């Protein structure tokens, strides 16, 4: 069962102040992080995760920002510490993070803490609707920081996350 005593608390007032100081960002830089096993997209479990690959996803996201002035960087790792390192290195470099932490969604206080530490506006994305799957998938540590969570929209979840961050924080 999900620990019900926890509630989404993002962004903290400290982060709000920090991010407000940045003002409107003219050329947004967004980091898209995919967690363990998402490198297998398109190869297994097509009924849940679809038939398209991780490279297809990167092309779709890149096409979505084409001509908008938004820059994307992509990172996938099967290792929790590597994801923590990447989030730490995003500080002062990226204006937004889109993360599908995959299985670490349900276990990783380390990734939650790294996101909280860098104070970068974050959208959590899941290809499947984790709220209607096994009970162990229904709690997300990452949702305690992410300012928005998009579930069950497949690849569209990532482009919706890009739209959310650019509309909220970018120049338009
Ligand atoms: O729905 C999502 O996006 C998930 O984050 C995917 C994770 C799962 O552990 C989460 O509960 C929900 C699993 C990613 C595994 O991806 C695969 C892709 C193709 C074949 C096998 C696994």
mmCIF file of C-alpha atoms and ligand atoms in Angstrom:
data_model
loop_
_atom_site.group_PDB
_atom_site.id
_atom_site.type_symbol
_atom_site.label_atom_id
_atom_site.label_comp_id
_atom_site.label_asym_id
_atom_site.label_seq_id
_atom_site.Cartn_x
_atom_site.Cartn_y
_atom_site.Cartn_z
ATOM 1 C CA UNK A 1 0.000 0.000 0.000
ATOM 2 C CA UNK A 2 1.256 3.530 -0.710
ATOM 3 C CA UNK A 3 2.258 5.455 2.396
ATOM 4 C CA UNK A 4 -0.742 7.775 2.591
ATOM 5 C CA UNK A 5 0.944 10.166 5.028
ATOM 6 C CA UNK A 6 2.988 11.654 2.164
ATOM 7 C CA UNK A 7 1.617 14.329 -0.119
ATOM 8 C CA UNK A 8 2.925 16.119 -3.171
ATOM 9 C CA UNK A 9 4.783 19.158 -1.868
ATOM 10 C CA UNK A 10 6.416 20.670 -4.904
ATOM 11 C CA UNK A 11 7.808 23.109 -5.634
ATOM 12 C CA UNK A 12 9.073 24.094 -2.207
ATOM 13 C CA UNK A 13 8.851 27.791 -1.363
ATOM 14 C CA UNK A 14 12.666 27.903 -1.570
ATOM 15 C CA UNK A 15 12.541 26.543 -5.143
ATOM 16 C CA UNK A 16 9.731 28.936 -6.068
ATOM 17 C CA UNK A 17 11.867 31.920 -5.020
ATOM 18 C CA UNK A 18 14.933 30.568 -6.842
ATOM 19 C CA UNK A 19 13.027 29.850 -10.056
ATOM 20 C CA UNK A 20 11.096 33.141 -9.981
ATOM 21 C CA UNK A 21 14.433 34.989 -9.924
ATOM 22 C CA UNK A 22 15.270 33.420 -13.296
ATOM 23 C CA UNK A 23 12.250 35.167 -14.871
ATOM 24 C CA UNK A 24 11.078 34.173 -18.339
ATOM 25 C CA UNK A 25 13.598 31.912 -20.060
ATOM 26 C CA UNK A 26 14.188 32.750 -23.722
ATOM 27 C CA UNK A 27 15.857 29.509 -24.767
ATOM 28 C CA UNK A 28 14.767 26.690 -22.505
ATOM 29 C CA UNK A 29 17.012 23.705 -21.943
ATOM 30 C CA UNK A 30 15.173 20.569 -20.913
ATOM 31 C CA UNK A 31 16.746 17.316 -19.766
ATOM 32 C CA UNK A 32 14.747 14.146 -20.490
ATOM 33 C CA UNK A 33 15.724 11.236 -18.248
ATOM 34 C CA UNK A 34 14.570 7.661 -18.726
ATOM 35 C CA UNK A 35 15.211 5.032 -16.096
ATOM 36 C CA UNK A 36 15.898 1.301 -16.048
ATOM 37 C CA UNK A 37 14.787 -0.980 -18.873
ATOM 38 C CA UNK A 38 13.340 1.831 -20.957
ATOM 39 C CA UNK A 39 16.219 1.140 -23.380
ATOM 40 C CA UNK A 40 14.184 -2.004 -24.212
ATOM 41 C CA UNK A 41 11.190 -0.041 -25.474
ATOM 42 C CA UNK A 42 9.753 -1.609 -28.597
ATOM 43 C CA UNK A 43 11.495 -4.920 -27.946
ATOM 44 C CA UNK A 44 9.367 -6.420 -25.162
ATOM 45 C CA UNK A 45 5.925 -5.978 -23.566
ATOM 46 C CA UNK A 46 4.407 -4.068 -26.516
ATOM 47 C CA UNK A 47 0.927 -4.410 -24.983
ATOM 48 C CA UNK A 48 1.978 -2.176 -22.100
ATOM 49 C CA UNK A 49 4.744 0.013 -23.516
ATOM 50 C CA UNK A 50 4.031 0.026 -27.264
ATOM 51 C CA UNK A 51 6.078 -0.952 -30.295
ATOM 52 C CA UNK A 52 8.208 2.135 -30.683
ATOM 53 C CA UNK A 53 11.794 2.413 -29.456
ATOM 54 C CA UNK A 54 13.588 4.870 -27.211
ATOM 55 C CA UNK A 55 15.220 6.394 -30.309
ATOM 56 C CA UNK A 56 11.740 6.880 -31.802
ATOM 57 C CA UNK A 57 10.791 8.749 -28.628
ATOM 58 C CA UNK A 58 13.838 10.997 -28.911
ATOM 59 C CA UNK A 59 12.981 11.824 -32.540
ATOM 60 C CA UNK A 60 9.347 12.611 -31.605
ATOM 61 C CA UNK A 61 10.462 14.946 -28.790
ATOM 62 C CA UNK A 62 13.103 16.601 -30.975
ATOM 63 C CA UNK A 63 10.513 17.183 -33.731
ATOM 64 C CA UNK A 64 8.130 18.666 -31.158
ATOM 65 C CA UNK A 65 10.596 21.437 -30.253
ATOM 66 C CA UNK A 66 11.887 22.059 -33.762
ATOM 67 C CA UNK A 67 11.934 25.780 -34.512
ATOM 68 C CA UNK A 68 10.791 26.735 -30.997
ATOM 69 C CA UNK A 69 14.199 27.593 -29.542
ATOM 70 C CA UNK A 70 13.891 24.883 -26.882
ATOM 71 C CA UNK A 71 16.908 22.588 -26.517
ATOM 72 C CA UNK A 72 16.541 18.972 -25.391
ATOM 73 C CA UNK A 73 19.107 16.567 -23.979
ATOM 74 C CA UNK A 74 18.392 12.873 -23.442
ATOM 75 C CA UNK A 75 19.751 10.505 -20.826
ATOM 76 C CA UNK A 76 18.871 6.881 -20.105
ATOM 77 C CA UNK A 77 20.406 4.712 -17.432
ATOM 78 C CA UNK A 78 19.721 1.433 -15.705
ATOM 79 C CA UNK A 79 21.617 2.662 -12.627
ATOM 80 C CA UNK A 80 20.161 4.709 -9.789
ATOM 81 C CA UNK A 81 23.461 6.433 -8.924
ATOM 82 C CA UNK A 82 24.020 7.458 -12.555
ATOM 83 C CA UNK A 83 20.575 9.076 -12.594
ATOM 84 C CA UNK A 84 21.364 10.892 -9.322
ATOM 85 C CA UNK A 85 24.684 12.104 -10.804
ATOM 86 C CA UNK A 86 22.931 13.329 -13.951
ATOM 87 C CA UNK A 87 20.315 15.246 -11.945
ATOM 88 C CA UNK A 88 23.045 16.861 -9.822
ATOM 89 C CA UNK A 89 24.958 17.884 -12.940
ATOM 90 C CA UNK A 90 21.791 19.520 -14.333
ATOM 91 C CA UNK A 91 21.974 22.256 -11.692
ATOM 92 C CA UNK A 92 22.582 25.634 -13.354
ATOM 93 C CA UNK A 93 22.514 24.012 -16.803
ATOM 94 C CA UNK A 94 18.916 22.900 -17.412
ATOM 95 C CA UNK A 95 15.703 24.857 -16.871
ATOM 96 C CA UNK A 96 13.449 21.826 -16.722
ATOM 97 C CA UNK A 97 13.575 18.074 -16.211
ATOM 98 C CA UNK A 98 11.229 15.460 -17.612
ATOM 99 C CA UNK A 99 11.768 12.129 -15.926
ATOM 100 C CA UNK A 100 10.388 8.645 -16.300
ATOM 101 C CA UNK A 101 12.227 6.978 -13.410
ATOM 102 C CA UNK A 102 10.710 3.593 -14.396
ATOM 103 C CA UNK A 103 10.968 1.099 -11.500
ATOM 104 C CA UNK A 104 12.902 3.636 -9.380
ATOM 105 C CA UNK A 105 9.649 5.636 -9.253
ATOM 106 C CA UNK A 106 8.453 3.298 -6.555
ATOM 107 C CA UNK A 107 11.673 2.884 -4.559
ATOM 108 C CA UNK A 108 14.099 5.760 -4.911
ATOM 109 C CA UNK A 109 14.399 8.309 -2.153
ATOM 110 C CA UNK A 110 17.843 9.067 -3.669
ATOM 111 C CA UNK A 111 16.326 10.321 -6.941
ATOM 112 C CA UNK A 112 13.658 12.259 -5.018
ATOM 113 C CA UNK A 113 16.362 13.922 -2.891
ATOM 114 C CA UNK A 114 18.480 14.796 -5.947
ATOM 115 C CA UNK A 115 15.494 16.479 -7.628
ATOM 116 C CA UNK A 116 14.689 18.385 -4.454
ATOM 117 C CA UNK A 117 18.321 19.458 -4.135
ATOM 118 C CA UNK A 118 18.603 20.978 -7.630
ATOM 119 C CA UNK A 119 15.196 22.729 -7.464
ATOM 120 C CA UNK A 120 14.667 22.358 -11.218
ATOM 121 C CA UNK A 121 11.009 22.344 -12.335
ATOM 122 C CA UNK A 122 10.227 18.700 -13.013
ATOM 123 C CA UNK A 123 7.508 16.749 -14.771
ATOM 124 C CA UNK A 124 7.222 13.020 -14.100
ATOM 125 C CA UNK A 125 6.035 10.904 -17.018
ATOM 126 C CA UNK A 126 4.873 7.296 -17.166
ATOM 127 C CA UNK A 127 3.947 5.522 -20.374
ATOM 128 C CA UNK A 128 1.393 3.366 -18.595
ATOM 129 C CA UNK A 129 -1.290 4.384 -16.126
ATOM 130 C CA UNK A 130 0.472 3.362 -12.929
ATOM 131 C CA UNK A 131 -2.655 4.136 -10.896
ATOM 132 C CA UNK A 132 -4.478 1.221 -12.504
ATOM 133 C CA UNK A 133 -1.640 -1.331 -12.320
ATOM 134 C CA UNK A 134 -0.287 -3.464 -9.449
ATOM 135 C CA UNK A 135 -0.498 -1.825 -6.028
ATOM 136 C CA UNK A 136 3.320 -1.602 -5.757
ATOM 137 C CA UNK A 137 3.306 0.726 -8.803
ATOM 138 C CA UNK A 138 0.691 3.060 -7.361
ATOM 139 C CA UNK A 139 3.005 5.015 -5.081
ATOM 140 C CA UNK A 140 5.630 7.332 -6.554
ATOM 141 C CA UNK A 141 8.395 8.939 -4.493
ATOM 142 C CA UNK A 142 9.074 11.216 -7.454
ATOM 143 C CA UNK A 143 5.538 12.671 -7.327
ATOM 144 C CA UNK A 144 6.436 14.139 -3.933
ATOM 145 C CA UNK A 145 8.637 16.628 -5.817
ATOM 146 C CA UNK A 146 7.450 16.702 -9.440
ATOM 147 C CA UNK A 147 5.100 19.588 -10.076
ATOM 148 C CA UNK A 148 3.123 17.518 -12.555
ATOM 149 C CA UNK A 149 2.751 13.794 -13.248
ATOM 150 C CA UNK A 150 1.503 12.520 -16.592
ATOM 151 C CA UNK A 151 0.512 8.841 -16.746
ATOM 152 C CA UNK A 152 -0.936 6.533 -19.345
ATOM 153 C CA UNK A 153 -0.443 8.801 -22.350
ATOM 154 C CA UNK A 154 2.343 6.766 -23.956
ATOM 155 C CA UNK A 155 4.868 8.850 -25.902
ATOM 156 C CA UNK A 156 2.407 11.786 -25.948
ATOM 157 C CA UNK A 157 3.105 12.163 -22.213
ATOM 158 C CA UNK A 158 6.619 13.391 -23.028
ATOM 159 C CA UNK A 159 5.493 15.971 -25.596
ATOM 160 C CA UNK A 160 2.777 17.127 -23.188
ATOM 161 C CA UNK A 161 5.453 17.523 -20.513
ATOM 162 C CA UNK A 162 7.594 19.605 -22.906
ATOM 163 C CA UNK A 163 4.563 21.794 -23.684
ATOM 164 C CA UNK A 164 3.807 22.236 -19.979
ATOM 165 C CA UNK A 165 7.356 23.320 -19.084
ATOM 166 C CA UNK A 166 7.825 25.623 -22.076
ATOM 167 C CA UNK A 167 4.424 27.276 -21.601
ATOM 168 C CA UNK A 168 4.976 27.789 -17.893
ATOM 169 C CA UNK A 169 8.633 28.832 -17.849
ATOM 170 C CA UNK A 170 9.561 29.799 -21.418
ATOM 171 C CA UNK A 171 9.015 32.868 -23.546
ATOM 172 C CA UNK A 172 5.906 32.742 -25.752
HETATM 173 O O1 LIG B 1 4.737 3.243 -17.254
HETATM 174 C C1 LIG B 1 5.909 3.592 -17.134
HETATM 175 O O2 LIG B 1 6.445 4.406 -17.885
HETATM 176 C C2 LIG B 1 6.784 2.950 -16.056
HETATM 177 O O3 LIG B 1 7.611 3.964 -15.509
HETATM 178 C C3 LIG B 1 7.607 1.898 -16.742
HETATM 179 C C4 LIG B 1 8.465 1.074 -15.783
HETATM 180 C C5 LIG B 1 7.640 0.547 -14.621
HETATM 181 O O4 LIG B 1 8.508 -0.093 -13.693
HETATM 182 C C6 LIG B 1 6.868 1.632 -13.935
HETATM 183 O O5 LIG B 1 6.088 1.053 -12.914
HETATM 184 C C7 LIG B 1 5.965 2.363 -14.915
HETATM 185 C C8 LIG B 1 9.092 -0.112 -16.505
HETATM 186 C C9 LIG B 1 9.901 0.242 -17.673
HETATM 187 C C10 LIG B 1 10.298 -1.021 -18.358
HETATM 188 O O6 LIG B 1 10.299 -0.784 -19.733
HETATM 189 C C11 LIG B 1 10.280 -1.849 -20.557
HETATM 190 C C12 LIG B 1 10.188 -1.552 -21.878
HETATM 191 C C13 LIG B 1 10.133 -2.575 -22.779
HETATM 192 C C14 LIG B 1 10.222 -3.880 -22.342
HETATM 193 C C15 LIG B 1 10.336 -4.151 -21.021
HETATM 194 C C16 LIG B 1 10.374 -3.139 -20.097
#
